[in-house]
Coordinates of C-alpha atoms in Angstrom, one line a residue:
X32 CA -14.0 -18.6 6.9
X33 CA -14.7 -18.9 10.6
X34 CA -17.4 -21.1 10.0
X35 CA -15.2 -23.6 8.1
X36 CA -12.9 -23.1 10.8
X37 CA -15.2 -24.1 13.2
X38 CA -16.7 -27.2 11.3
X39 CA -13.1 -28.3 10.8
X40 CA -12.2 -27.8 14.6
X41 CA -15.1 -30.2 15.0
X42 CA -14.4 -32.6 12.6
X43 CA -11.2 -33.3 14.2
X44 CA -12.5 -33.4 17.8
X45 CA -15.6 -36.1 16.6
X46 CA -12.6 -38.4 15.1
X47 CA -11.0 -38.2 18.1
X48 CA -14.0 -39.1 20.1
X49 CA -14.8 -42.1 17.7
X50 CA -11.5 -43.1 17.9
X51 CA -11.8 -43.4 21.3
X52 CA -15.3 -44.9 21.1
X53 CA -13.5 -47.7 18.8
X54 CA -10.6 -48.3 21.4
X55 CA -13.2 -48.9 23.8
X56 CA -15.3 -51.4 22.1
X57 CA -11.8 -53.1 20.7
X58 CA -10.8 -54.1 24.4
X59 CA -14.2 -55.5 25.2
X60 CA -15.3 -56.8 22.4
X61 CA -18.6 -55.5 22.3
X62 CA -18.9 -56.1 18.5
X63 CA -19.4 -59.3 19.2
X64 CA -22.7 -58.6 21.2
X65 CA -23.6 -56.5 17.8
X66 CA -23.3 -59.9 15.6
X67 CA -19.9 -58.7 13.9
X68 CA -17.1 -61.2 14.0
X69 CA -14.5 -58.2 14.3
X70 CA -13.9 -55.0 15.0
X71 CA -12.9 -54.8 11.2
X72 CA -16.5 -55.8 9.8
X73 CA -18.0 -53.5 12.4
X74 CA -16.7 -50.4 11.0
X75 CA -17.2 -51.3 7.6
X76 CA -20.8 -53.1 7.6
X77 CA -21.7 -50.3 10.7
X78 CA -20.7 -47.1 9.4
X79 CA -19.9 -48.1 5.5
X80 CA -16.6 -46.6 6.0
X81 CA -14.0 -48.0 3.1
X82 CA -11.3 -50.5 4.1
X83 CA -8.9 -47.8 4.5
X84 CA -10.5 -45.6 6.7
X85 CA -11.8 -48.7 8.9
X86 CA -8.0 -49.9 8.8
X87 CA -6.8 -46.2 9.8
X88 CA -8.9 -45.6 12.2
X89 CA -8.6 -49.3 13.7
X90 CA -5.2 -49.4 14.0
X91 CA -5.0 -45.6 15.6
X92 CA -7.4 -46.8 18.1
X93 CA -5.4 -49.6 19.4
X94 CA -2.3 -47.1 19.1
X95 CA -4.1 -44.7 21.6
X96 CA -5.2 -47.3 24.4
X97 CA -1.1 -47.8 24.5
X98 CA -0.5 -44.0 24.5
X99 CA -3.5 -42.1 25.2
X100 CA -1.8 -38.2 24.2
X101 CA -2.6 -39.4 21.0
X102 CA -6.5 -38.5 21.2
X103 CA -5.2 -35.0 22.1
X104 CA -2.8 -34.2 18.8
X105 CA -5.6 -35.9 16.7
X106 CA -8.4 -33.4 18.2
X107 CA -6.1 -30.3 18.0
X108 CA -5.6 -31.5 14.3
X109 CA -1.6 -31.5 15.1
X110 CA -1.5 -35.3 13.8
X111 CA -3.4 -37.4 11.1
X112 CA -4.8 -40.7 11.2
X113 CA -2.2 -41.5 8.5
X114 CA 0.6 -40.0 10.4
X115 CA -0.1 -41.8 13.7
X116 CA -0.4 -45.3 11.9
X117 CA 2.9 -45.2 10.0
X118 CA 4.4 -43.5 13.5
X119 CA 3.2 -46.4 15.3
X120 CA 6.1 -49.0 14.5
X121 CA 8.1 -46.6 15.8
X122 CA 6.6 -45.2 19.4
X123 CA 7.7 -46.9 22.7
X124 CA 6.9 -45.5 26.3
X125 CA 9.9 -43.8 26.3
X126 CA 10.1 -42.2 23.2
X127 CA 6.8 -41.6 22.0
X128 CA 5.8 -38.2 23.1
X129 CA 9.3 -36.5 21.3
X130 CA 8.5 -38.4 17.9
X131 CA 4.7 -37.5 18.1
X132 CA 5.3 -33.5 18.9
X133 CA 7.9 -33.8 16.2
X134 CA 5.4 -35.0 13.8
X135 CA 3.1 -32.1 14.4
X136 CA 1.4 -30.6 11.5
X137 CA 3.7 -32.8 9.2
X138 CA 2.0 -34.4 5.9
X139 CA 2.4 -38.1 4.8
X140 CA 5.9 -37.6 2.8
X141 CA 7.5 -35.5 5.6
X142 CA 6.2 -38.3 8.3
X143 CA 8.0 -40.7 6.0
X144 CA 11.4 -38.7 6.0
X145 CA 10.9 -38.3 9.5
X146 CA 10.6 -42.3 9.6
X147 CA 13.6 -42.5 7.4
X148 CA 16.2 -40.3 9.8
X149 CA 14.4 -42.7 12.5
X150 CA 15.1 -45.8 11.6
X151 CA 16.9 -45.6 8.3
X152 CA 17.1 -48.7 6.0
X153 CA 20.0 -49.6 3.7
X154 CA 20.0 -48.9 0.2
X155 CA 18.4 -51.1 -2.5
X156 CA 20.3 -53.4 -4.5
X157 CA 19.7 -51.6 -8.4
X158 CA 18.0 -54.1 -10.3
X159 CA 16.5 -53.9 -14.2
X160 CA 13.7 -56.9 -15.0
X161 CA 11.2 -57.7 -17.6
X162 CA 7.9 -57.5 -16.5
X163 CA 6.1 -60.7 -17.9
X164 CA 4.2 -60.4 -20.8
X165 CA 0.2 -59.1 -20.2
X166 CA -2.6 -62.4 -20.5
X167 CA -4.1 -62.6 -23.7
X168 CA -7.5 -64.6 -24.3
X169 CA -7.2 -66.5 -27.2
X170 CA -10.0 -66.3 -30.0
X171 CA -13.5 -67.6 -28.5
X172 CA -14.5 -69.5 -31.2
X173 CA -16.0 -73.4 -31.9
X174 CA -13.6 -75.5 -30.1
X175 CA -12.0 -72.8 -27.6
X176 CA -11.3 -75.0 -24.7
X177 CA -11.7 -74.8 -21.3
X178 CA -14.5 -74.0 -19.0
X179 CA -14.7 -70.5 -19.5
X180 CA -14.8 -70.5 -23.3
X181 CA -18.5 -68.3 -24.5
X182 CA -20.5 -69.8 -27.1
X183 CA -20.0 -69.3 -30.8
X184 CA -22.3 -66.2 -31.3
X185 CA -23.5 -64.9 -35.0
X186 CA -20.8 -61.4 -34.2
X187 CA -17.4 -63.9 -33.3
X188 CA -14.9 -62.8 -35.5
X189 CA -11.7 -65.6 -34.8
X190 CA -9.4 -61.8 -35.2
X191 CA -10.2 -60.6 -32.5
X192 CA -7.9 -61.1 -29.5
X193 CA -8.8 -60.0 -26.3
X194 CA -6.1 -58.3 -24.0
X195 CA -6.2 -58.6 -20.1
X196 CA -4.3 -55.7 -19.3
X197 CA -2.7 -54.7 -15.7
X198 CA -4.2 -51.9 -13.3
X199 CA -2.0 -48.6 -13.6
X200 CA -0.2 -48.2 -10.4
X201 CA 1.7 -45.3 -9.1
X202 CA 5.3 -44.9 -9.1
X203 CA 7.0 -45.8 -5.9
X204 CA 9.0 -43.1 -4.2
X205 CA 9.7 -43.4 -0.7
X206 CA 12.8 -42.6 1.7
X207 CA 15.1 -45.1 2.9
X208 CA 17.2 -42.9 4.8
X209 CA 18.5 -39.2 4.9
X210 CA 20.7 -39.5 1.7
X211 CA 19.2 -42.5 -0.4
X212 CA 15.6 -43.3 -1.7
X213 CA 13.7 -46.4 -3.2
X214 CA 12.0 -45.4 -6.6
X215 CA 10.6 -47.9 -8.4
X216 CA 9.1 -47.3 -12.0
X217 CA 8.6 -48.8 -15.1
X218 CA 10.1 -48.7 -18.6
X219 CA 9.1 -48.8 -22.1
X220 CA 11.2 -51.0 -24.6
X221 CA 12.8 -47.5 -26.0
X222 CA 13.4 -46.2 -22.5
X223 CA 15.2 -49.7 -22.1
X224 CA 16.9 -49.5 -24.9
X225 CA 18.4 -46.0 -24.3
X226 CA 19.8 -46.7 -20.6
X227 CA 21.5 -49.9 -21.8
X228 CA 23.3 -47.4 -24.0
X229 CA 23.9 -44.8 -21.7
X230 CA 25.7 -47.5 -19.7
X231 CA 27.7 -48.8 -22.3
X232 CA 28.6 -44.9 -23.4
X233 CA 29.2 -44.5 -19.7
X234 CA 31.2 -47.6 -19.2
X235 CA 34.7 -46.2 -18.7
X236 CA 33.3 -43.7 -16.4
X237 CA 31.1 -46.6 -14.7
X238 CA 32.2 -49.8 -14.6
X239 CA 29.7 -51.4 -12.9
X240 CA 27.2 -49.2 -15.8
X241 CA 24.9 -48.6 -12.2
X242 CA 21.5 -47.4 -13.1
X243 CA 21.5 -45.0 -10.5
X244 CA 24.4 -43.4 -11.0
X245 CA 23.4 -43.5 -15.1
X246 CA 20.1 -41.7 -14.5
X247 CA 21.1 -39.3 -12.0
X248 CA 23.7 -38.0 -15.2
X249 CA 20.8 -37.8 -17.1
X250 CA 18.6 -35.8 -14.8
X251 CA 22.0 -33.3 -14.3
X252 CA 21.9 -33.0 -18.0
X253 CA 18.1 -32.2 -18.1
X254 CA 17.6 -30.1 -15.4
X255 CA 20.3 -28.0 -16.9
X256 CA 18.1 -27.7 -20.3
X257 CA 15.2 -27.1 -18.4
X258 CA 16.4 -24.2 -16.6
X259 CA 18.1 -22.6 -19.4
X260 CA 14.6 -22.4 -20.7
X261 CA 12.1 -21.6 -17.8
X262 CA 14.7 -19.2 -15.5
X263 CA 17.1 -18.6 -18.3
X264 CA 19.6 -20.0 -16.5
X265 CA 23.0 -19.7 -18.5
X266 CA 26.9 -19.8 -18.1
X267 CA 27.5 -16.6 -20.2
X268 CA 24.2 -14.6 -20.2
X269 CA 23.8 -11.7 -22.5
X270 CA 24.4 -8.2 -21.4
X271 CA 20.8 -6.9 -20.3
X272 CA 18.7 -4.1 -22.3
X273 CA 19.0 -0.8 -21.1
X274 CA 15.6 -0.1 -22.1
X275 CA 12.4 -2.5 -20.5
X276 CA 10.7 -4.6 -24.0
X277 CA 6.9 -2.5 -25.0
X278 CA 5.4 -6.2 -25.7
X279 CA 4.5 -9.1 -23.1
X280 CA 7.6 -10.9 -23.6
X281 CA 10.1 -11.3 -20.2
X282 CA 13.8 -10.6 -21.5
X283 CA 16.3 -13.4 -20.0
X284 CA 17.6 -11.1 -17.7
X285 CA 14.7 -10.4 -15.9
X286 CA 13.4 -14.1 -15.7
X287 CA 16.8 -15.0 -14.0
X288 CA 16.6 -12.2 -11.6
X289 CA 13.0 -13.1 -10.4
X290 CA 14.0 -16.6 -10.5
X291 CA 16.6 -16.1 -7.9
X292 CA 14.7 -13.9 -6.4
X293 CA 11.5 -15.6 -5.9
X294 CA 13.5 -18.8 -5.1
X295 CA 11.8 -21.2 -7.7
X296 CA 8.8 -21.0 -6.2
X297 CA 5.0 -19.2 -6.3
X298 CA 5.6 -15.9 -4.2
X299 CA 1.8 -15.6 -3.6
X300 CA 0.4 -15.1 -0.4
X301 CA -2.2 -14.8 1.5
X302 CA -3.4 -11.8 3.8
X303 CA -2.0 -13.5 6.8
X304 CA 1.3 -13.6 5.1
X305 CA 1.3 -17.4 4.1
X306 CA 3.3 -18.1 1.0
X307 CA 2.1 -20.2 -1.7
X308 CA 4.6 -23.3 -1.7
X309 CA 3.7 -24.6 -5.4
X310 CA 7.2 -25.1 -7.5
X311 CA 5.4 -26.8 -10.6
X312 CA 3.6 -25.1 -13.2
X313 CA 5.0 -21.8 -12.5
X314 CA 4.5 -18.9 -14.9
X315 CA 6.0 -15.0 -15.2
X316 CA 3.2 -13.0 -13.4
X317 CA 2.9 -9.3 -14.2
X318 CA 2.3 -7.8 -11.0
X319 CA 0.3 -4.7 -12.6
X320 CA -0.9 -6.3 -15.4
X321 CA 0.3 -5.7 -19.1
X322 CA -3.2 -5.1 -20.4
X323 CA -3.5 -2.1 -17.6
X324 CA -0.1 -1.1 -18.8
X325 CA 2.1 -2.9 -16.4
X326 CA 5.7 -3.8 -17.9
X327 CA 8.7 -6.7 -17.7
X328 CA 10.6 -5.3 -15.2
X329 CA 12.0 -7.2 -11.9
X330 CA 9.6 -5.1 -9.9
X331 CA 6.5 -5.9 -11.7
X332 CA 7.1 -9.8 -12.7
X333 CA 6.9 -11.9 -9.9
X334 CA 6.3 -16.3 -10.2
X335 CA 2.5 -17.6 -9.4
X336 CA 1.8 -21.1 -10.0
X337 CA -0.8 -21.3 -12.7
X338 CA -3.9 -21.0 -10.1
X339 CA -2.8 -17.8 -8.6
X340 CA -1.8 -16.0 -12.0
X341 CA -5.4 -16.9 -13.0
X342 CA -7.0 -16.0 -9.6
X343 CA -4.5 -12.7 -9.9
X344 CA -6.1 -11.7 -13.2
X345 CA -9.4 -12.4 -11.8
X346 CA -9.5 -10.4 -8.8
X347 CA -7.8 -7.4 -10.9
X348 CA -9.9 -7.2 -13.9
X349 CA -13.4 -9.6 -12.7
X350 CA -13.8 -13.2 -14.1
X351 CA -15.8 -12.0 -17.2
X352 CA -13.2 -9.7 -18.5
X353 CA -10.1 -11.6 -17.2
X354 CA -11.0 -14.7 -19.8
X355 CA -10.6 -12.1 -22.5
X356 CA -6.9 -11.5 -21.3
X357 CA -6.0 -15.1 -20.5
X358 CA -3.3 -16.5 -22.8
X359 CA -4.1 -19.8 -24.5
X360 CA -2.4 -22.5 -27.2
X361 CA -2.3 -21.6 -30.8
X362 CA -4.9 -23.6 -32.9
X363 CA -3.7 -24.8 -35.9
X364 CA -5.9 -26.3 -38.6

C-alpha cells in the first residue's frame, strides 16, 4: 500500500508539472517551432493522449497561467483535471481561491452541485417529443438508386432491410440548482403510453397533467414497494418472534432494525475506520457467518454491498471454501 501510495503521490505531482510544461508552451507558442498548428494537435499527435484528456489538460493549463494555486491542489491531488475545467467558468481573482478550497477532494457530481448552489439556473420547461424515426436502407437490389447503391451480388435477397440504428447514450442528470434538476431520458411507446394515462388519471389532481409532478407520484409509490420488500418497511409491522429463526432467513423485524440502523447503506470499513459508502446492491450480511453457526439477530446481520459480503466470506472461510457457501439463482430446466 505505501508503494501505491507513493506512485499515486507522483502521478499527481508529474500532471502538475506537465500542466505547467503545457501552459508554458501555450503562451509562446512553441508548438509551432515543433510543426503543430496548435497546441491541440501537439498533445494528441505528441503524446497520443485522446481528445479528452488533451482538451482537459489544455484548458487546465490555460486556467493555471490566470491562477497559478491551481498547480498546487492538482499536485496534492486535492482537485481533478475535471473539477478544475468545469470550475473554470466560474473562478475570478477575487473569488477563486474560496471555490477552489471548497472543491477539495470533491468528485465530478459534487463539483456539479457545488456549480449549481453557485450559479444556479432556472428550471426546465417539461417537454414530451417523438424522437424521429431511425434511417432505414432500402433493399440493394438492380435498380437501387443513388451513388451509394452495392452491386447486385449472387447472396442479395430484396427482404432484407438494413437498419441504421443510433449510438446508445447515457441518461442526462445534472443539477440546475439546489432544489431542481435537468434529467433527460427516453421512452419506449409503452412507457409513453402509460404516463399519458397517469396524467389523464391524475388530471383533477393536476391540471396542467406536468410530467414531473406525474413521475415523482410514481417514484413515491415505488420506492414505498421497494422498501416494504428490501428493509421491510411497513405501516403496521408484525409483532417480532421471541425466539431468533434456526435457518438463513432474516425475519422482518430484524431487516428493519438493521436498516435503520445501518442507515441504508454498506456499514463496511476499513482498518482506518473508512466506511463503505455503496447504497445499491445491498444484501443482509451475517456478521459470524450462518455456516459457522452465526444467527439472524440485530447483532450479527449487518448490510455489505454485494463486494464486501463476498470479500467478508472470503477472508472468513478462504476463497476455495467460501464459493461452496456463496448463494446463487435457482436453475430451472
Amino acid at each position: 500500500m505505501d508503494e501505491t501510495d507513493r506512485l499515486a503521490l507522483g502521478e499527481r505531482q508529474s500532471t502538475a508539472k506537465f500542466v505547467a510544461s503545457l501552459a508554458e508552451l501555450d503562451a509562446r507558442r512553441l508548438y509551432l517551432s515543433l510543426g503543430y498548428k496548435s497546441l491541440f494537435e501537439y498533445c494528441t499527435k505528441r503524446f497520443h493522449l485522446s481528445e479528452h484528456s488533451a482538451l482537459n489538460r489544455i484548458e487546465v493549463a490555460r486556467a493555471s497561467r490566470v491562477f497559478p494555486v491551481i498547480l498546487d491542489h492538482l499536485a496534492e491531488g486535492a482537485l481533478t483535471l475535471t473539477a478544475v475545467r468545469l470550475l473554470r467558468p466560474l473562478l475570478t481573482l477575487e473569488n477563486h481561491e474560496q471555490i477552489l478550497e471548497s472543491a477539495r477532494h470533491l468528485s465530478k457530481d459534487e463539483v456539479q452541485h457545488l456549480i449549481a448552489r453557485l450559479r444556479p439556473q432556472p428550471p426546465v420547461p417539461s417537454m414530451i417529443r417523438k424522437l424521429p424515426s431511425p434511417r432505414t436502407a432500402g433493399p440493394a437490389g438492380p435498380g437501387a438508386e443513388g451513388p451509394s447503391a452495392p452491386l447486385p451480388t449472387a447472396e442479395w435477397r430484396p427482404s432484407v432491410i438494413a437498419t441504421v440504428t443510433q449510438p446508445t447514450r447515457r441518461p442526462v442528470i445534472l443539477p440546475l440548482s439546489e432544489e431542481h434538476y435537468k434529467i433527460q431520458v427516453t421512452f419506449t411507446r409503452k412507457a409513453h403510453d402509460k404516463l399519458r394515462q397517469a396524467q389523464a388519471l391524475l388530471r383533477h389532481q393536476l391540471p396542467n397533467g406536468d410530467p414531473a409532478a406525474v413521475l415523482e407520484r410514481g417514484l413515491d409509490a415505488l420506492l414505498e414497494d421497494l422498501m416494504k420488500k428490501k428493509a421491510a418497511a411497513v405501516q403496521r409491522p408484525r409483532a417480532p418472534r421471541e425466539e431468533p429463526p434456526k435457518g438463513r432467513h432474516v425475519p422482518a423485524d430484524v431487516k428493519r432494525k438493521v436498516w435503520d440502523r445501518d442507515g441504508g447503506q454498506c456499514a463496511f470499513q476499513s482498518g482506518d475506520g473508512r466506511r463503505c459508502s455503496e447504497t445499491g446492491c445491498l444484501e443482509y450480511h451475517h456478521v459470524v457467518p450462518f455456516a459457522a453457526g452465526g444467527k439472524a439477530t440485530v447483532d450479527n446481520i449487518a448490510l455489505r454491498c454485494r463486494a464486501h459480503n463476498g470479500y467478508e466470506a472470503e477472508r472468513f472461510f478462504g476463497p476455495e471454501v467460501a464459493s461452496l457457501f456463496r448463494e446463487t439463482a435457482p436453475e430451472y430446466r
